[in-house]
Amino acid sequence: MTIILRKLGILLFCTTFASSCSINMKETIVPQPPKAKKIPKELTVHGDTRVDNYYWLNNREDDEVIAYLEAENKYYNEMTSHTHKFQEELYNELKGRIKQDDESVPYKLNGYFYNSRFEKGKEYPIYFRQKGSLDAEEEILFDCNLMAKGHDFFNLRGISVSPNNKLATFGTDTVSRRQYDIQFKNLETNEIYPDKIENTTGSSVWAADNKTIFYTKKDPVTLRSDKIYKHQIGTPTSQDVLVFEEEDETFNVFVYKTKSKKYIVIGSVSTLTSEYRFIKADEPDAAFTVFSPRERGLEYSIYHFGDTFYILTNKDDATNFKLMQVAEKSTNIANWEEFIPHREAVLLEDIEIFEDYYVLSEREEGLNKLKIVRWDGTDAYYLPFDSETYVAGTYTNLDFETDKLRYFYNAMESPYAIVEMDMKTKAKTILKEQEVLGGKFNKQNYKAKRIWANARDGKKVPICLVYHKDTPINGSAPLLQYAYGSYGSTIDPYFSTQRLSLLDRGFIFAIAHIRGGEYLGRPWYDDGKLLKKKNTFTDFIDCSKYLIEQNYTSSEHLYAMGGSAGGLLMGAIINMEPNLYNGVVAQVPFVDVITTMLDDTIPLTTGEYDEWGNPNDKTYYEYMKSYSPYDNVTAKEYPNMYVSTGLHDSQVQYWEPAKWVAKLRDLKTDNKLLFLDTNMDAGHGGASGRFEALKETAKEYAFLLDLEGKIPSN
């Protein structure tokens, strides 16, 4: 890899990291990468011993660990110093497209209009409400800019207003471990009560009495949501009542109120199994009733309307789910009746219930569909969407007694819109369109399309592409291929103002809808998990090769990006096809699969067994070992790489990417770039402010554009 050194405006070239380059200039120093010490640790399972030389990095309280991470940050910053000015310019470019004084679409709830806005130059939202009319005086509920002062990280979530509109609960996290403190605010006096409930999910639900809330506690070690408590305002939190504890470590719990406001519901779910229990909201001291006992492999979720519950479920091998109904007084599975049958080609994702209508969210051949149906059967129709590269879905619809449906829509090449439609007359009103500032954006300058790659086992894998109309499709263009491919999570073809900075510089952006996601229905997910996980990786690689075959790019200009489980994808593909990509961006990557999945003290581990398998079972252990990125690093050439992590990450612990980079540094046989960039203040989601997060994007884009020689000389 040629390293470009800039000094006195002269470009100097050196083909190694050594400082002995034949350059006739004084004081030319090439930064040397840090070298992590090796302390071999033997890890033996099923008679198989793995040696982990960097296991010692698993201690964020160790000064030597912090010193290593800081050394990696220093190396990254020194090696990219020639891009710092461009990063700042790029940051300002990204920021310049954002409407800084932006406001959300207000929604009405219990006599008030609720809204949020950003003010110019400020990082965080301001939440407010207006009584009865949008012309009424604003009541500021929470100004997160004031609340965030003194904190390197801040996140507010779970705002919940009492039925009498006088009190609100809210959750705050100032560490980025997703452990929230719940507090109470008097909305009449603006007093924040001394009650503070620690180590929660941040969300809570009010009973109808305006004094009782239900909330979810986390296990302090694993961070698994495992307990539901009841709290009464004015009583010590030490007296809170445990109303449900989930003892199965593969399940997580949550609590919510039905849209009808009649019931408070506790959900307990794992990857493959669901169970719910409920009480009436006006009987907070009642015992919860199990909706229908859990059955291994039975998934269901419940919705209430009138005297009936509606159940979205995979019962009776309904792989793509169907809708059933049951009387609220006899909810056991034996009484469920089919309402909308299972369809092999259509994934039923959700239902939105109104007084006279219900709206089905479906996915067919990867495309979002919204079907509107009158309860009395007199009308049923789909909303028309023309593109093949779009995302659409229902928006905030809290009111039963309305004929108005709110939904969102955007195509990959044009900004999103929030639309309100009269379901009776079909008249539409655009409530909000995303504004792209900066004066340069014209959606007519961009093209989007969907193509289908040939996977090695005969499957067809969809790829959504977007690019500037002037970008040549002759193999010379740089292309960034993105994917996730786990948990049935679908990365829809969304519009991004940030992405424009790549498209306007000649990049093609591609989303590969690989197995492990649910873009083509639930079977698409099932075919990319557990002992079929490698389909996720080979699909991505086959999409890459297809893009090259179809002349969209070449290996010299092909880049890959993925985060979290998508970072595992990045680690797997570079072990399998290291010469296919010029560069890879791995965001908070999950790369030490076996060690993590064997440690049930790590957040999420036990709940992940249905996704990845349990390595305590030899079959799953051996399969995981065959693809785990960390375990499969060998002495060979690897692409240029930028790896990011957060010291306080609760989802993928920082030591996974840190160990991975250390092992890559030790074994790789090339001189290509390898950077580890650790945010010492943030966690899994990165920086908390809306502008601070753009700096992370600027780093990633600068890395890619520098490899393409598209960064101007200082």
PDB file of C-alpha atoms in Angstrom, residues 65-312:
ATOM      1  CA  VAL A  65      -5.704  -1.285  28.402  1.00  0.00           C
ATOM      2  CA  ILE A  66      -6.653   2.380  28.267  1.00  0.00           C
ATOM      3  CA  ALA A  67      -3.100   3.275  27.266  1.00  0.00           C
ATOM      4  CA  TYR A  68      -3.251   0.789  24.384  1.00  0.00           C
ATOM      5  CA  LEU A  69      -6.561   2.171  23.120  1.00  0.00           C
ATOM      6  CA  GLU A  70      -5.224   5.699  23.352  1.00  0.00           C
ATOM      7  CA  ALA A  71      -2.089   4.646  21.475  1.00  0.00           C
ATOM      8  CA  GLU A  72      -4.240   3.249  18.686  1.00  0.00           C
ATOM      9  CA  ASN A  73      -6.213   6.513  18.596  1.00  0.00           C
ATOM     10  CA  LYS A  74      -2.964   8.491  18.427  1.00  0.00           C
ATOM     11  CA  TYR A  75      -1.701   6.327  15.575  1.00  0.00           C
ATOM     12  CA  TYR A  76      -4.962   6.736  13.680  1.00  0.00           C
ATOM     13  CA  ASN A  77      -4.905  10.496  14.124  1.00  0.00           C
ATOM     14  CA  GLU A  78      -1.272  10.798  13.058  1.00  0.00           C
ATOM     15  CA  MET A  79      -1.717   8.579  10.011  1.00  0.00           C
ATOM     16  CA  THR A  80      -4.745  10.538   8.874  1.00  0.00           C
ATOM     17  CA  SER A  81      -3.469  14.002   9.749  1.00  0.00           C
ATOM     18  CA  HIS A  82      -3.436  14.914   6.049  1.00  0.00           C
ATOM     19  CA  THR A  83      -7.217  14.357   6.017  1.00  0.00           C
ATOM     20  CA  HIS A  84      -8.059  16.397   9.129  1.00  0.00           C
ATOM     21  CA  LYS A  85      -8.766  19.594   7.233  1.00  0.00           C
ATOM     22  CA  PHE A  86     -10.910  17.660   4.775  1.00  0.00           C
ATOM     23  CA  GLN A  87     -12.732  15.909   7.632  1.00  0.00           C
ATOM     24  CA  GLU A  88     -13.659  19.309   9.020  1.00  0.00           C
ATOM     25  CA  GLU A  89     -14.823  20.466   5.594  1.00  0.00           C
ATOM     26  CA  LEU A  90     -16.794  17.260   5.162  1.00  0.00           C
ATOM     27  CA  TYR A  91     -18.329  17.647   8.618  1.00  0.00           C
ATOM     28  CA  ASN A  92     -19.469  21.162   7.719  1.00  0.00           C
ATOM     29  CA  GLU A  93     -20.817  19.861   4.425  1.00  0.00           C
ATOM     30  CA  LEU A  94     -22.826  17.135   6.186  1.00  0.00           C
ATOM     31  CA  LYS A  95     -24.024  19.582   8.822  1.00  0.00           C
ATOM     32  CA  GLY A  96     -24.890  22.150   6.155  1.00  0.00           C
ATOM     33  CA  ARG A  97     -27.544  19.877   4.646  1.00  0.00           C
ATOM     34  CA  ILE A  98     -29.423  19.611   7.939  1.00  0.00           C
ATOM     35  CA  LYS A  99     -32.225  22.015   8.763  1.00  0.00           C
ATOM     36  CA  GLN A 100     -30.923  23.114  12.121  1.00  0.00           C
ATOM     37  CA  ASP A 101     -34.181  24.655  13.349  1.00  0.00           C
ATOM     38  CA  ASP A 102     -36.211  21.593  12.437  1.00  0.00           C
ATOM     39  CA  GLU A 103     -39.471  20.464  14.012  1.00  0.00           C
ATOM     40  CA  SER A 104     -41.304  17.141  14.084  1.00  0.00           C
ATOM     41  CA  VAL A 105     -44.921  16.547  13.120  1.00  0.00           C
ATOM     42  CA  PRO A 106     -47.171  17.176  16.152  1.00  0.00           C
ATOM     43  CA  TYR A 107     -49.532  14.470  17.339  1.00  0.00           C
ATOM     44  CA  LYS A 108     -52.565  14.787  19.582  1.00  0.00           C
ATOM     45  CA  LEU A 109     -52.906  12.802  22.790  1.00  0.00           C
ATOM     46  CA  ASN A 110     -55.457  13.287  25.541  1.00  0.00           C
ATOM     47  CA  GLY A 111     -56.222  16.907  24.689  1.00  0.00           C
ATOM     48  CA  TYR A 112     -52.636  18.052  24.010  1.00  0.00           C
ATOM     49  CA  PHE A 113     -50.516  18.380  20.899  1.00  0.00           C
ATOM     50  CA  TYR A 114     -47.034  16.956  21.500  1.00  0.00           C
ATOM     51  CA  ASN A 115     -44.015  17.955  19.473  1.00  0.00           C
ATOM     52  CA  SER A 116     -40.236  18.282  19.461  1.00  0.00           C
ATOM     53  CA  ARG A 117     -37.798  20.564  17.720  1.00  0.00           C
ATOM     54  CA  PHE A 118     -34.138  21.276  17.235  1.00  0.00           C
ATOM     55  CA  GLU A 119     -32.859  24.820  17.481  1.00  0.00           C
ATOM     56  CA  LYS A 120     -30.033  26.225  15.405  1.00  0.00           C
ATOM     57  CA  GLY A 121     -26.600  25.212  16.624  1.00  0.00           C
ATOM     58  CA  LYS A 122     -27.904  22.909  19.357  1.00  0.00           C
ATOM     59  CA  GLU A 123     -27.150  19.205  19.597  1.00  0.00           C
ATOM     60  CA  TYR A 124     -30.274  17.914  21.339  1.00  0.00           C
ATOM     61  CA  PRO A 125     -34.060  18.144  20.951  1.00  0.00           C
ATOM     62  CA  ILE A 126     -36.527  20.210  22.946  1.00  0.00           C
ATOM     63  CA  TYR A 127     -39.816  18.487  23.792  1.00  0.00           C
ATOM     64  CA  PHE A 128     -42.948  20.594  24.237  1.00  0.00           C
ATOM     65  CA  ARG A 129     -46.730  20.476  24.118  1.00  0.00           C
ATOM     66  CA  GLN A 130     -49.687  22.766  23.460  1.00  0.00           C
ATOM     67  CA  LYS A 131     -53.102  22.418  25.026  1.00  0.00           C
ATOM     68  CA  GLY A 132     -56.036  21.971  22.673  1.00  0.00           C
ATOM     69  CA  SER A 133     -54.608  23.845  19.696  1.00  0.00           C
ATOM     70  CA  LEU A 134     -51.376  24.337  17.789  1.00  0.00           C
ATOM     71  CA  ASP A 135     -51.897  28.063  18.389  1.00  0.00           C
ATOM     72  CA  ALA A 136     -51.826  27.612  22.171  1.00  0.00           C
ATOM     73  CA  GLU A 137     -48.858  28.621  24.303  1.00  0.00           C
ATOM     74  CA  GLU A 138     -45.977  26.160  24.378  1.00  0.00           C
ATOM     75  CA  GLU A 139     -45.207  24.205  27.521  1.00  0.00           C
ATOM     76  CA  ILE A 140     -41.577  23.102  27.493  1.00  0.00           C
ATOM     77  CA  LEU A 141     -41.422  19.560  28.836  1.00  0.00           C
ATOM     78  CA  PHE A 142     -37.708  18.788  28.453  1.00  0.00           C
ATOM     79  CA  ASP A 143     -34.828  20.804  26.996  1.00  0.00           C
ATOM     80  CA  CYS A 144     -32.189  18.141  26.451  1.00  0.00           C
ATOM     81  CA  ASN A 145     -29.552  20.768  25.698  1.00  0.00           C
ATOM     82  CA  LEU A 146     -29.784  21.990  29.296  1.00  0.00           C
ATOM     83  CA  MET A 147     -30.028  18.468  30.680  1.00  0.00           C
ATOM     84  CA  ALA A 148     -26.917  17.348  28.759  1.00  0.00           C
ATOM     85  CA  LYS A 149     -24.651  20.045  30.166  1.00  0.00           C
ATOM     86  CA  GLY A 150     -21.662  18.568  31.974  1.00  0.00           C
ATOM     87  CA  HIS A 151     -22.024  15.199  30.271  1.00  0.00           C
ATOM     88  CA  ASP A 152     -19.909  13.819  27.422  1.00  0.00           C
ATOM     89  CA  PHE A 153     -22.860  11.607  26.512  1.00  0.00           C
ATOM     90  CA  PHE A 154     -26.566  12.178  27.045  1.00  0.00           C
ATOM     91  CA  ASN A 155     -29.696  10.392  25.950  1.00  0.00           C
ATOM     92  CA  LEU A 156     -33.295  10.917  27.031  1.00  0.00           C
ATOM     93  CA  ARG A 157     -35.984   8.364  26.290  1.00  0.00           C
ATOM     94  CA  GLY A 158     -39.288   6.980  27.516  1.00  0.00           C
ATOM     95  CA  ILE A 159     -41.244  10.199  28.078  1.00  0.00           C
ATOM     96  CA  SER A 160     -44.621   9.077  29.423  1.00  0.00           C
ATOM     97  CA  VAL A 161     -47.347  11.505  30.537  1.00  0.00           C
ATOM     98  CA  SER A 162     -49.881  10.540  33.191  1.00  0.00           C
ATOM     99  CA  PRO A 163     -53.542  10.163  32.153  1.00  0.00           C
ATOM    100  CA  ASN A 164     -54.442  13.425  33.929  1.00  0.00           C
ATOM    101  CA  ASN A 165     -51.676  15.249  31.993  1.00  0.00           C
ATOM    102  CA  LYS A 166     -50.039  16.512  35.207  1.00  0.00           C
ATOM    103  CA  LEU A 167     -46.950  14.307  35.572  1.00  0.00           C
ATOM    104  CA  ALA A 168     -44.347  12.770  33.296  1.00  0.00           C
ATOM    105  CA  THR A 169     -41.775  10.041  33.693  1.00  0.00           C
ATOM    106  CA  PHE A 170     -38.541  10.081  31.691  1.00  0.00           C
ATOM    107  CA  GLY A 171     -35.323   8.088  31.473  1.00  0.00           C
ATOM    108  CA  THR A 172     -31.769   9.425  31.103  1.00  0.00           C
ATOM    109  CA  ASP A 173     -28.454   7.743  30.286  1.00  0.00           C
ATOM    110  CA  THR A 174     -25.218   9.721  30.683  1.00  0.00           C
ATOM    111  CA  VAL A 175     -22.766   6.835  30.216  1.00  0.00           C
ATOM    112  CA  SER A 176     -23.972   5.140  27.004  1.00  0.00           C
ATOM    113  CA  ARG A 177     -24.455   1.732  28.580  1.00  0.00           C
ATOM    114  CA  ARG A 178     -28.217   1.863  27.963  1.00  0.00           C
ATOM    115  CA  GLN A 179     -28.843   1.841  31.699  1.00  0.00           C
ATOM    116  CA  TYR A 180     -31.370   4.585  32.335  1.00  0.00           C
ATOM    117  CA  ASP A 181     -32.468   6.387  35.495  1.00  0.00           C
ATOM    118  CA  ILE A 182     -36.227   6.993  35.580  1.00  0.00           C
ATOM    119  CA  GLN A 183     -37.379  10.243  37.191  1.00  0.00           C
ATOM    120  CA  PHE A 184     -40.655  12.127  37.633  1.00  0.00           C
ATOM    121  CA  LYS A 185     -41.536  15.666  36.626  1.00  0.00           C
ATOM    122  CA  ASN A 186     -44.528  17.733  37.748  1.00  0.00           C
ATOM    123  CA  LEU A 187     -45.670  19.385  34.520  1.00  0.00           C
ATOM    124  CA  GLU A 188     -47.634  22.043  36.392  1.00  0.00           C
ATOM    125  CA  THR A 189     -44.768  23.244  38.606  1.00  0.00           C
ATOM    126  CA  ASN A 190     -41.786  21.961  36.545  1.00  0.00           C
ATOM    127  CA  GLU A 191     -40.466  20.314  39.711  1.00  0.00           C
ATOM    128  CA  ILE A 192     -38.436  17.150  39.246  1.00  0.00           C
ATOM    129  CA  TYR A 193     -39.192  14.821  42.143  1.00  0.00           C
ATOM    130  CA  PRO A 194     -36.369  13.239  44.150  1.00  0.00           C
ATOM    131  CA  ASP A 195     -37.589   9.738  43.192  1.00  0.00           C
ATOM    132  CA  LYS A 196     -34.948   8.114  40.996  1.00  0.00           C
ATOM    133  CA  ILE A 197     -35.149   4.533  39.774  1.00  0.00           C
ATOM    134  CA  GLU A 198     -31.785   3.274  38.563  1.00  0.00           C
ATOM    135  CA  ASN A 199     -30.714   0.624  36.044  1.00  0.00           C
ATOM    136  CA  THR A 200     -33.863   0.542  33.919  1.00  0.00           C
ATOM    137  CA  THR A 201     -34.701   0.534  30.211  1.00  0.00           C
ATOM    138  CA  GLY A 202     -35.894   4.129  30.604  1.00  0.00           C
ATOM    139  CA  SER A 203     -39.495   3.396  29.666  1.00  0.00           C
ATOM    140  CA  SER A 204     -42.465   3.202  32.019  1.00  0.00           C
ATOM    141  CA  VAL A 205     -46.243   2.874  31.850  1.00  0.00           C
ATOM    142  CA  TRP A 206     -48.861   4.729  33.887  1.00  0.00           C
ATOM    143  CA  ALA A 207     -51.815   3.019  35.472  1.00  0.00           C
ATOM    144  CA  ALA A 208     -55.135   4.848  35.279  1.00  0.00           C
ATOM    145  CA  ASP A 209     -54.818   6.107  38.880  1.00  0.00           C
ATOM    146  CA  ASN A 210     -52.141   8.706  37.945  1.00  0.00           C
ATOM    147  CA  LYS A 211     -49.861   7.549  40.748  1.00  0.00           C
ATOM    148  CA  THR A 212     -48.703   4.066  39.802  1.00  0.00           C
ATOM    149  CA  ILE A 213     -46.150   3.205  37.131  1.00  0.00           C
ATOM    150  CA  PHE A 214     -44.748  -0.089  35.874  1.00  0.00           C
ATOM    151  CA  TYR A 215     -41.159  -0.225  34.661  1.00  0.00           C
ATOM    152  CA  THR A 216     -38.441  -2.666  33.575  1.00  0.00           C
ATOM    153  CA  LYS A 217     -35.244  -3.318  35.512  1.00  0.00           C
ATOM    154  CA  LYS A 218     -32.031  -4.710  34.039  1.00  0.00           C
ATOM    155  CA  ASP A 219     -29.656  -7.279  35.436  1.00  0.00           C
ATOM    156  CA  PRO A 220     -26.690  -5.115  36.550  1.00  0.00           C
ATOM    157  CA  VAL A 221     -24.116  -7.513  35.067  1.00  0.00           C
ATOM    158  CA  THR A 222     -25.635  -8.865  31.857  1.00  0.00           C
ATOM    159  CA  LEU A 223     -27.933  -5.841  31.277  1.00  0.00           C
ATOM    160  CA  ARG A 224     -30.719  -8.266  30.388  1.00  0.00           C
ATOM    161  CA  SER A 225     -34.181  -6.782  30.941  1.00  0.00           C
ATOM    162  CA  ASP A 226     -35.500  -9.327  33.402  1.00  0.00           C
ATOM    163  CA  LYS A 227     -37.846  -7.754  35.990  1.00  0.00           C
ATOM    164  CA  ILE A 228     -41.030  -5.668  35.974  1.00  0.00           C
ATOM    165  CA  TYR A 229     -41.630  -3.506  39.036  1.00  0.00           C
ATOM    166  CA  LYS A 230     -44.511  -1.367  40.272  1.00  0.00           C
ATOM    167  CA  HIS A 231     -43.828   2.019  41.874  1.00  0.00           C
ATOM    168  CA  GLN A 232     -46.145   4.505  43.561  1.00  0.00           C
ATOM    169  CA  ILE A 233     -45.201   8.177  43.581  1.00  0.00           C
ATOM    170  CA  GLY A 234     -44.197   9.364  47.018  1.00  0.00           C
ATOM    171  CA  THR A 235     -43.002   5.997  48.250  1.00  0.00           C
ATOM    172  CA  PRO A 236     -39.316   4.988  48.465  1.00  0.00           C
ATOM    173  CA  THR A 237     -38.088   3.002  45.468  1.00  0.00           C
ATOM    174  CA  SER A 238     -36.912   0.390  47.967  1.00  0.00           C
ATOM    175  CA  GLN A 239     -40.594  -0.416  48.490  1.00  0.00           C
ATOM    176  CA  ASP A 240     -41.292  -1.001  44.786  1.00  0.00           C
ATOM    177  CA  VAL A 241     -43.141  -4.245  44.162  1.00  0.00           C
ATOM    178  CA  LEU A 242     -41.720  -6.928  41.889  1.00  0.00           C
ATOM    179  CA  VAL A 243     -44.671  -8.011  39.745  1.00  0.00           C
ATOM    180  CA  PHE A 244     -42.837 -10.290  37.302  1.00  0.00           C
ATOM    181  CA  GLU A 245     -39.390 -11.818  36.978  1.00  0.00           C
ATOM    182  CA  GLU A 246     -38.239 -13.631  33.857  1.00  0.00           C
ATOM    183  CA  GLU A 247     -36.014 -16.460  35.039  1.00  0.00           C
ATOM    184  CA  ASP A 248     -35.210 -17.884  31.617  1.00  0.00           C
ATOM    185  CA  GLU A 249     -31.950 -16.160  30.653  1.00  0.00           C
ATOM    186  CA  THR A 250     -32.770 -16.353  26.948  1.00  0.00           C
ATOM    187  CA  PHE A 251     -35.797 -14.050  27.380  1.00  0.00           C
ATOM    188  CA  ASN A 252     -36.133 -10.278  27.815  1.00  0.00           C
ATOM    189  CA  VAL A 253     -39.143  -8.464  29.239  1.00  0.00           C
ATOM    190  CA  PHE A 254     -40.901  -5.144  28.620  1.00  0.00           C
ATOM    191  CA  VAL A 255     -44.151  -3.459  29.610  1.00  0.00           C
ATOM    192  CA  TYR A 256     -46.581  -1.289  27.629  1.00  0.00           C
ATOM    193  CA  LYS A 257     -50.176  -0.085  27.476  1.00  0.00           C
ATOM    194  CA  THR A 258     -52.497  -1.092  24.641  1.00  0.00           C
ATOM    195  CA  LYS A 259     -53.590   1.592  22.187  1.00  0.00           C
ATOM    196  CA  SER A 260     -57.103   1.221  23.623  1.00  0.00           C
ATOM    197  CA  LYS A 261     -55.628   2.282  27.014  1.00  0.00           C
ATOM    198  CA  LYS A 262     -57.618  -0.531  28.629  1.00  0.00           C
ATOM    199  CA  TYR A 263     -54.775  -2.923  29.430  1.00  0.00           C
ATOM    200  CA  ILE A 264     -51.227  -2.891  30.746  1.00  0.00           C
ATOM    201  CA  VAL A 265     -49.254  -5.706  29.139  1.00  0.00           C
ATOM    202  CA  ILE A 266     -46.006  -7.427  30.089  1.00  0.00           C
ATOM    203  CA  GLY A 267     -44.201  -9.015  27.178  1.00  0.00           C
ATOM    204  CA  SER A 268     -41.551 -11.704  27.554  1.00  0.00           C
ATOM    205  CA  VAL A 269     -39.758 -12.688  24.357  1.00  0.00           C
ATOM    206  CA  SER A 270     -36.788 -14.577  23.021  1.00  0.00           C
ATOM    207  CA  THR A 271     -35.711 -14.930  19.400  1.00  0.00           C
ATOM    208  CA  LEU A 272     -38.177 -17.770  18.789  1.00  0.00           C
ATOM    209  CA  THR A 273     -40.775 -17.615  21.552  1.00  0.00           C
ATOM    210  CA  SER A 274     -43.238 -15.086  23.026  1.00  0.00           C
ATOM    211  CA  GLU A 275     -45.460 -14.841  26.076  1.00  0.00           C
ATOM    212  CA  TYR A 276     -47.698 -12.035  27.349  1.00  0.00           C
ATOM    213  CA  ARG A 277     -49.634 -11.301  30.541  1.00  0.00           C
ATOM    214  CA  PHE A 278     -51.990  -8.418  31.256  1.00  0.00           C
ATOM    215  CA  ILE A 279     -54.124  -6.496  33.748  1.00  0.00           C
ATOM    216  CA  LYS A 280     -56.676  -3.729  33.353  1.00  0.00           C
ATOM    217  CA  ALA A 281     -55.042  -0.296  33.558  1.00  0.00           C
ATOM    218  CA  ASP A 282     -57.545   0.796  36.199  1.00  0.00           C
ATOM    219  CA  GLU A 283     -56.665  -2.184  38.444  1.00  0.00           C
ATOM    220  CA  PRO A 284     -52.924  -1.693  39.075  1.00  0.00           C
ATOM    221  CA  ASP A 285     -52.889  -3.971  42.128  1.00  0.00           C
ATOM    222  CA  ALA A 286     -54.456  -6.910  40.299  1.00  0.00           C
ATOM    223  CA  ALA A 287     -52.457 -10.033  39.495  1.00  0.00           C
ATOM    224  CA  PHE A 288     -51.322 -10.317  35.886  1.00  0.00           C
ATOM    225  CA  THR A 289     -53.097 -12.948  33.784  1.00  0.00           C
ATOM    226  CA  VAL A 290     -51.098 -14.992  31.263  1.00  0.00           C
ATOM    227  CA  PHE A 291     -52.498 -14.385  27.783  1.00  0.00           C
ATOM    228  CA  SER A 292     -51.396 -17.807  26.543  1.00  0.00           C
ATOM    229  CA  PRO A 293     -48.497 -19.837  27.982  1.00  0.00           C
ATOM    230  CA  ARG A 294     -45.251 -19.898  26.045  1.00  0.00           C
ATOM    231  CA  GLU A 295     -44.595 -22.709  23.633  1.00  0.00           C
ATOM    232  CA  ARG A 296     -41.137 -23.198  22.175  1.00  0.00           C
ATOM    233  CA  GLY A 297     -41.096 -21.770  18.645  1.00  0.00           C
ATOM    234  CA  LEU A 298     -44.471 -19.989  18.994  1.00  0.00           C
ATOM    235  CA  GLU A 299     -44.188 -16.253  18.384  1.00  0.00           C
ATOM    236  CA  TYR A 300     -47.058 -13.874  18.876  1.00  0.00           C
ATOM    237  CA  SER A 301     -47.836 -10.236  19.636  1.00  0.00           C
ATOM    238  CA  ILE A 302     -51.177  -8.828  20.755  1.00  0.00           C
ATOM    239  CA  TYR A 303     -53.380  -5.837  19.896  1.00  0.00           C
ATOM    240  CA  HIS A 304     -56.638  -4.838  21.594  1.00  0.00           C
ATOM    241  CA  PHE A 305     -59.848  -3.341  20.210  1.00  0.00           C
ATOM    242  CA  GLY A 306     -63.339  -3.413  21.676  1.00  0.00           C
ATOM    243  CA  ASP A 307     -63.837  -6.752  23.403  1.00  0.00           C
ATOM    244  CA  THR A 308     -61.327  -8.572  21.201  1.00  0.00           C
ATOM    245  CA  PHE A 309     -57.598  -9.198  21.077  1.00  0.00           C
ATOM    246  CA  TYR A 310     -55.893  -9.596  17.693  1.00  0.00           C
ATOM    247  CA  ILE A 311     -52.822 -11.823  17.547  1.00  0.00           C
ATOM    248  CA  LEU A 312     -50.026 -11.597  14.985  1.00  0.00           C
TER     249      LEU A 312
END
